[in-house]
mmCIF file of C-alpha atoms in Angstrom:
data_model
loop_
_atom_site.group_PDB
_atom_site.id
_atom_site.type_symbol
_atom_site.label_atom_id
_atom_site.label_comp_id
_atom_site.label_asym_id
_atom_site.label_seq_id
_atom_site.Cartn_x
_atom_site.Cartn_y
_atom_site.Cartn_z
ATOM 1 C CA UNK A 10 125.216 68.983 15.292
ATOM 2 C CA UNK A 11 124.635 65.585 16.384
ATOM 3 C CA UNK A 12 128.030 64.618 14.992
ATOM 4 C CA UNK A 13 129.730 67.304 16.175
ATOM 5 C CA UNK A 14 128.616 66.524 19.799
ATOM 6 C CA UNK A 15 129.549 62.344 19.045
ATOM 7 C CA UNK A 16 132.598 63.191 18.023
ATOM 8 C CA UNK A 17 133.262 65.778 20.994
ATOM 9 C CA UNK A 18 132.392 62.589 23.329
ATOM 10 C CA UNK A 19 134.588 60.174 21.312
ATOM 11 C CA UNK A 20 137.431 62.765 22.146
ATOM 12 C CA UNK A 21 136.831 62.995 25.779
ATOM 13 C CA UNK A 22 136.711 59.393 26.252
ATOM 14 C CA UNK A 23 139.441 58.713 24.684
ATOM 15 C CA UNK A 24 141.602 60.961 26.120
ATOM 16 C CA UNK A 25 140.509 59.406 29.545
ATOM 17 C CA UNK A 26 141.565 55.745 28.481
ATOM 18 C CA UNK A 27 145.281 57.413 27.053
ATOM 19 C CA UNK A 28 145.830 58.868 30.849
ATOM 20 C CA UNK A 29 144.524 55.713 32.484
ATOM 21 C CA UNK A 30 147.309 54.011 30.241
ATOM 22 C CA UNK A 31 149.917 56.645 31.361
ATOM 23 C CA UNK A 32 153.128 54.807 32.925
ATOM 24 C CA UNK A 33 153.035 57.809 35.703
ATOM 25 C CA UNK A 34 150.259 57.028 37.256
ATOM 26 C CA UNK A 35 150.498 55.202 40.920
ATOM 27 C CA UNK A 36 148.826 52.134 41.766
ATOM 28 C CA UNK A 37 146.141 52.066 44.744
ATOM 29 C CA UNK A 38 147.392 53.286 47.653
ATOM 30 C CA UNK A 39 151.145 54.189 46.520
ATOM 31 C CA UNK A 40 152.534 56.628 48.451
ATOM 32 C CA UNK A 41 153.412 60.034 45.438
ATOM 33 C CA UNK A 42 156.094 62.114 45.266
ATOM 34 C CA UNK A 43 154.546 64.487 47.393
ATOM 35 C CA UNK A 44 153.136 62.112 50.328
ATOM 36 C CA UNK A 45 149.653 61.829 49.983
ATOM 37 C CA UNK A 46 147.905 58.077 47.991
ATOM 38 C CA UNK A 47 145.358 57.003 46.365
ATOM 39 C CA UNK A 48 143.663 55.137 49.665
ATOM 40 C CA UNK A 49 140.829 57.160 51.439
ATOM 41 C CA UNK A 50 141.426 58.446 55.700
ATOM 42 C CA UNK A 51 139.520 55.929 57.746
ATOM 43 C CA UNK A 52 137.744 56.592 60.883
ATOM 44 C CA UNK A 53 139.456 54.173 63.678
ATOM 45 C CA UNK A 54 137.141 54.933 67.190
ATOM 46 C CA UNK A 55 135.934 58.014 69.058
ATOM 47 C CA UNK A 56 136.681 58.323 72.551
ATOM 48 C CA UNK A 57 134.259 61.384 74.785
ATOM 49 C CA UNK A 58 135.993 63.095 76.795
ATOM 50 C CA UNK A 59 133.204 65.252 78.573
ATOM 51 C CA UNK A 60 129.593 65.231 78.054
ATOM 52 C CA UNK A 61 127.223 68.609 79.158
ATOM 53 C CA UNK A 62 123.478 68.545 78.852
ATOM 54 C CA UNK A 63 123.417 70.083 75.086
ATOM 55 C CA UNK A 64 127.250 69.235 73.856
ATOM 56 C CA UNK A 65 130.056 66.782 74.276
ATOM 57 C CA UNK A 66 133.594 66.660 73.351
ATOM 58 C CA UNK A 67 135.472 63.750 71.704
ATOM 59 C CA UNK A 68 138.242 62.755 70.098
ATOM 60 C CA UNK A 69 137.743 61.283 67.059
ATOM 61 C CA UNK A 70 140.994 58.917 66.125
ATOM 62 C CA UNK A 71 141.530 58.143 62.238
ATOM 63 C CA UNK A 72 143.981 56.956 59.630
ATOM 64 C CA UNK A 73 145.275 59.518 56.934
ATOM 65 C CA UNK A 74 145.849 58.650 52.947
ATOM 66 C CA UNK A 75 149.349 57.995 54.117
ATOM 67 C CA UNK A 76 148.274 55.386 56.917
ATOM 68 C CA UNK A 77 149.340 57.944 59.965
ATOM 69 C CA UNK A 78 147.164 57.816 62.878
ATOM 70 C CA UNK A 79 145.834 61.175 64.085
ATOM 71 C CA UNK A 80 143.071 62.872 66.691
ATOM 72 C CA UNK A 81 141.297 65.363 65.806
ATOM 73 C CA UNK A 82 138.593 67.367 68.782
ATOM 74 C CA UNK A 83 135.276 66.898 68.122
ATOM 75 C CA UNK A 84 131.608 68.758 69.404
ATOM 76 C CA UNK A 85 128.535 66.822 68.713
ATOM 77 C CA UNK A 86 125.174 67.514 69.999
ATOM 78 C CA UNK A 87 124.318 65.451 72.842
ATOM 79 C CA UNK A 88 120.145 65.719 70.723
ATOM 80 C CA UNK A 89 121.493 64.354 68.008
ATOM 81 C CA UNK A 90 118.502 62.116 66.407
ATOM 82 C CA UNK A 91 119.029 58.706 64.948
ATOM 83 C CA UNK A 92 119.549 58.457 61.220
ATOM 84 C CA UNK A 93 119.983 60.900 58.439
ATOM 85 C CA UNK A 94 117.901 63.481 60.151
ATOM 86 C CA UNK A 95 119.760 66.829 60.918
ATOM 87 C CA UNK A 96 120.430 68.168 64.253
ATOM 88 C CA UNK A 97 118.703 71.644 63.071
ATOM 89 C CA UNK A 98 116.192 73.339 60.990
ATOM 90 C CA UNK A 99 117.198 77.180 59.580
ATOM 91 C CA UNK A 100 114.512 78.595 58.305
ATOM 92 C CA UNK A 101 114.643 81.302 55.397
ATOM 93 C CA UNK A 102 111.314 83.088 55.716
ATOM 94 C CA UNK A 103 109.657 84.823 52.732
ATOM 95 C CA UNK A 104 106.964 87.339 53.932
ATOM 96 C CA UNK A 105 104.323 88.238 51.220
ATOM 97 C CA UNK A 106 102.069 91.237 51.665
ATOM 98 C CA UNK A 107 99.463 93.148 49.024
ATOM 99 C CA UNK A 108 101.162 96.248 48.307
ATOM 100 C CA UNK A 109 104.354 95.784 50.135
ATOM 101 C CA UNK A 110 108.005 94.811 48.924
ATOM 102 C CA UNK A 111 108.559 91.366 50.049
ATOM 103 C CA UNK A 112 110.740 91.024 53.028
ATOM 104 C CA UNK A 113 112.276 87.964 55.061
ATOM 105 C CA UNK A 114 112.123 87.397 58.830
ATOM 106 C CA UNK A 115 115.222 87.546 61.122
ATOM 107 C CA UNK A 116 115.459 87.059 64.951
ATOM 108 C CA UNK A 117 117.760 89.151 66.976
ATOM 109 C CA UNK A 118 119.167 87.939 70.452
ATOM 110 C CA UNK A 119 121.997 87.323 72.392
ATOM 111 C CA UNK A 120 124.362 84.505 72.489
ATOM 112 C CA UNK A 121 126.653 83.707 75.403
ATOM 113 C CA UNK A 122 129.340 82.240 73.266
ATOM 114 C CA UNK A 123 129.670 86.050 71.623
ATOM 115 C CA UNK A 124 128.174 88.005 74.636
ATOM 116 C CA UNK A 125 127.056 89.716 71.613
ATOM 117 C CA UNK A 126 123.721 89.995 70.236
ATOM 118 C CA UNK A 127 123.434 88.138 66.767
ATOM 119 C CA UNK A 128 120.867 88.042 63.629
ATOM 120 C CA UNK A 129 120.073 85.064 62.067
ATOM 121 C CA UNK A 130 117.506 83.422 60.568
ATOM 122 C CA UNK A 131 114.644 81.145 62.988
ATOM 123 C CA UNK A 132 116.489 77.949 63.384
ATOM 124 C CA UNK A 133 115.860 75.370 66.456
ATOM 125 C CA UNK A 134 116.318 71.374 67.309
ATOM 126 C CA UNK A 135 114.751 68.740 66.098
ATOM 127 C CA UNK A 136 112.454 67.332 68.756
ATOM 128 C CA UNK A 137 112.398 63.170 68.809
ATOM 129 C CA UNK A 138 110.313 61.543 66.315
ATOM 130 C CA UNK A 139 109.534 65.245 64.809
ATOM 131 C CA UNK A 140 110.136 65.240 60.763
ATOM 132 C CA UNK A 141 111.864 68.249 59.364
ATOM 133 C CA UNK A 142 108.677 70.235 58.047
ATOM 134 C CA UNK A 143 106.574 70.130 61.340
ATOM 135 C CA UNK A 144 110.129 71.226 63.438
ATOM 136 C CA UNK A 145 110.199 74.209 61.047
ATOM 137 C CA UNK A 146 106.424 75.284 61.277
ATOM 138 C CA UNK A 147 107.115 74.593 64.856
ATOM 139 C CA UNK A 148 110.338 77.111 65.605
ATOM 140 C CA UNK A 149 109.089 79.672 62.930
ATOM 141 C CA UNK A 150 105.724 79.759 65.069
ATOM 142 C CA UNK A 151 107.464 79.685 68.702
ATOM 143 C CA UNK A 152 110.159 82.577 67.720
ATOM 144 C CA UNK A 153 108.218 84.789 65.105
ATOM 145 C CA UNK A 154 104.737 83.958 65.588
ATOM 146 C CA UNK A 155 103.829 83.460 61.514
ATOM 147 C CA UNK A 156 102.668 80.415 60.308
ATOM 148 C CA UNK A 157 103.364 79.326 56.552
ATOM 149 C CA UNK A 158 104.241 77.241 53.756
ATOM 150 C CA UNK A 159 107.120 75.235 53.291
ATOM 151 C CA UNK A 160 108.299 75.500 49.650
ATOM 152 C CA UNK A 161 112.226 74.062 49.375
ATOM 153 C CA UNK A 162 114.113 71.817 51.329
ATOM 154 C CA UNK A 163 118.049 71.843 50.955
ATOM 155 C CA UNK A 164 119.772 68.420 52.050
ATOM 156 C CA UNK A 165 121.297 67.897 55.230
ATOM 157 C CA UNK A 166 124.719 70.412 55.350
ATOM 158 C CA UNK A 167 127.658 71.035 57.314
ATOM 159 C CA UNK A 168 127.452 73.782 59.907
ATOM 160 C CA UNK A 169 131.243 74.082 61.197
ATOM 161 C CA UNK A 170 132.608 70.492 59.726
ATOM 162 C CA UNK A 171 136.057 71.700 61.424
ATOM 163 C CA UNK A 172 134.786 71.666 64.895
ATOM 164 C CA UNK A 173 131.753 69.654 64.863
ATOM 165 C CA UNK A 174 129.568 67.249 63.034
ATOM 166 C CA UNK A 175 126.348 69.241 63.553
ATOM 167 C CA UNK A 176 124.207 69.186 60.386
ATOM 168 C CA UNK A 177 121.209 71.400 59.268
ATOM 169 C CA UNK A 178 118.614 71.628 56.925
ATOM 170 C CA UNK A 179 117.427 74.826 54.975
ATOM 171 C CA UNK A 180 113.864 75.487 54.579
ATOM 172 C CA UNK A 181 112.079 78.556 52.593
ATOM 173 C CA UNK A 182 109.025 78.976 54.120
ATOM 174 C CA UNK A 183 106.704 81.349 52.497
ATOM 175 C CA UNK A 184 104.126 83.604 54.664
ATOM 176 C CA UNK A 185 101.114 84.712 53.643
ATOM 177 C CA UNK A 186 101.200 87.943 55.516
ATOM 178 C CA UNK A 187 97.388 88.787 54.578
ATOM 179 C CA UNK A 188 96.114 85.729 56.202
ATOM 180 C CA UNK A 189 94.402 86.894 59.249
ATOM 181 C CA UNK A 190 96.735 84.494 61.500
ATOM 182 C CA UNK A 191 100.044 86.076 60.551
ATOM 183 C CA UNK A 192 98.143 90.014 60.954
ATOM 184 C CA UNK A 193 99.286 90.582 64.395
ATOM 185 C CA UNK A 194 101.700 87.355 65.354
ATOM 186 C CA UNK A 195 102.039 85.988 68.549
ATOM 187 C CA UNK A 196 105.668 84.475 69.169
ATOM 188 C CA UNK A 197 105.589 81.628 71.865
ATOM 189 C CA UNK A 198 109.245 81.324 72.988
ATOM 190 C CA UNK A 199 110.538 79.043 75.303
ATOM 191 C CA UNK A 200 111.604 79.707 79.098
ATOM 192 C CA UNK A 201 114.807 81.461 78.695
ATOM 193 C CA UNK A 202 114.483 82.800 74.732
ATOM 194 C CA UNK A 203 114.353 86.379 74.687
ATOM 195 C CA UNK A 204 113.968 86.878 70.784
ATOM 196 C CA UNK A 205 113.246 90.194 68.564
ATOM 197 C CA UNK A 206 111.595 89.496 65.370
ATOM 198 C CA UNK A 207 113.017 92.174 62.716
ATOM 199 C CA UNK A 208 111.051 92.343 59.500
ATOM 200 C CA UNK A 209 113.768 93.177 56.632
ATOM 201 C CA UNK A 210 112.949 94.296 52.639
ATOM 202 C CA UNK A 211 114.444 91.611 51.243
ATOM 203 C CA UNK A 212 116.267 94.416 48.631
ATOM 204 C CA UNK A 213 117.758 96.254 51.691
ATOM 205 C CA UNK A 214 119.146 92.977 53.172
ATOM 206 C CA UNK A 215 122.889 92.973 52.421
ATOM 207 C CA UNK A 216 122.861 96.699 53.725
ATOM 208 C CA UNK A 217 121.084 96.267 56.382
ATOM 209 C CA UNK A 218 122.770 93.155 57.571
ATOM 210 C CA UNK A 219 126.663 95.593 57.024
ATOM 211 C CA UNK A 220 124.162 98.342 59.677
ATOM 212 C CA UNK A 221 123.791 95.668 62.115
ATOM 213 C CA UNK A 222 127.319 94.709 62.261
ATOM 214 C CA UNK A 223 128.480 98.270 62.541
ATOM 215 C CA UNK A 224 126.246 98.473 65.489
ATOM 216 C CA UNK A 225 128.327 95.689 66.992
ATOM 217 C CA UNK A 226 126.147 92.987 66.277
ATOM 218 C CA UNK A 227 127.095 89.506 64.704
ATOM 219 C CA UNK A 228 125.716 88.330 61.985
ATOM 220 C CA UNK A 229 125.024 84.702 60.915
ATOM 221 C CA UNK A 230 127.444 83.996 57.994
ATOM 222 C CA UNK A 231 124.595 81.533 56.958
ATOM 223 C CA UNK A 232 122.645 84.680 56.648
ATOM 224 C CA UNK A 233 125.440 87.441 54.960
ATOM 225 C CA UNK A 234 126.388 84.412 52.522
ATOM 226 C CA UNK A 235 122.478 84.308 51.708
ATOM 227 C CA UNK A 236 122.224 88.154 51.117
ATOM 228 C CA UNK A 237 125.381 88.473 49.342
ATOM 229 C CA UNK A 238 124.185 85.682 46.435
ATOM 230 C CA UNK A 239 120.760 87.522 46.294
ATOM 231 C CA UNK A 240 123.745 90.556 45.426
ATOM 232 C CA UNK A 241 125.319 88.465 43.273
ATOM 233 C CA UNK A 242 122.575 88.082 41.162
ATOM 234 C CA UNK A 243 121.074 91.074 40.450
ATOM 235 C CA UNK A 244 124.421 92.029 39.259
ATOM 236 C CA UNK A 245 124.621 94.458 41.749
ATOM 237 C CA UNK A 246 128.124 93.171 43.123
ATOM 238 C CA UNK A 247 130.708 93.032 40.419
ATOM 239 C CA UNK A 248 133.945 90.602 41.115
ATOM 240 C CA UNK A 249 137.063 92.638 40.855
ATOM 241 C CA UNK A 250 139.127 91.907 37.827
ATOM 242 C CA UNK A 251 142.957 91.202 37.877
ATOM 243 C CA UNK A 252 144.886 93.792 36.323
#
């Protein structure tokens, strides 16, 4: 076996150092046949246009592989903390009960951009000098009311990288729904948040998540994408095959 797998990585290298030797392949930053190089687009300044008390708009000017200056319209959050630090938390809640199916937290409430109602999962802004734990604990407490655990952390992501360079971070918190804290929780929204907690099986989410939206509700595509996998891998949603 251990041949086998030295000789499979002989293979593969070499056939790496034949295409590097290829006469067909362009130097850095030749312009192909089909108008793109080898050279990387390069940020050139950022100009705001207009600044509001959560968001701003810019344009961002840059350099393409071909060397072509372009703009591109930009929304940032005007919170933004300094760093590597995200803009957001989501939090993906995991309630745990004796003698109950296990079921995840969503908040329900209604977003002016929609003038819809929506269901997502707790999320909220960093506050200054917060760390990402403490602001999840935090917004999980102020919109739900449960305290718990923090268990994973994803890295930093892109929320709508077309629009705007608004990152978030994932966190699965699990509750502890016996604890006498998280029996009857208390949420402690801020002036202004109007939030219903729904409590969801977490095997009923996909379908309950395709009931919301029928009832003319939008749902988080953080959210459907996060029920969908959980789909995926029970086997319960099979790929169509090509014919």
């Amino acid at each position: 076996m251990v041949l086998k797998r030295d000789l499979l990585q002989f293979m593969i290298w070499r056939s790496f150092r034949v295409q590097s030797k290829m006469p067909s392949e362009k130097a850095a930053g030749e312009i192909s046949e089909n108008g793109t190089s080898s050279q990387s687009s390069t940020f050139i300044k950022q100009e705001d246009l207009a600044s509001g008390k959560w968001l701003k708009l810019s344009n961002v000017y840059y350099a393409d592989p071909t060397g072509r200056q372009r703009v591109w319209e930009v929304t940032s959050r005007t919170t933004k903390v300094a760093g590597d630090l995200p803009d957001a938390v989501v939090i993906i809640p995991i309630l745990r009960r004796n003698l109950h199916y296990d079921c995840t937290i969503l908040v329900k409430q209604f977003r002016p951009a929609f003038c819809k109602y929506t269901i997502e999962f707790p999320a909220g802004l960093l506050d200054p000098n917060e760390t990402v734990e403490t602001c999840a604990k935090r917004e999980l407490k102020e919109e739900t009311g449960y305290t718990g655990v923090v268990k994973h952390s994803t890295p930093a992501s892109a929320l709508d990288g077309g629009m705007s360079n608004s990152t978030a971070q994932f966190l699965t918190v699990q509750i502890d729904g016996d604890l006498p804290e998280n029996q009857n929780p208390e949420q402690k929204s801020d002036e202004g948040e109007f939030i219903e907690v729904l409590t969801v099986p977490m095997d009923e989410l996909l379908s309950k998540l395709n009931e919301y939206s029928t009832e003319g509700m939008v749902v988080d595509s953080r959210l459907y994408m996060y029920a969908l996998a959980m789909e995926h891998t029970k086997g319960m949603v099979q790929p169509k095959t090509p014919k």
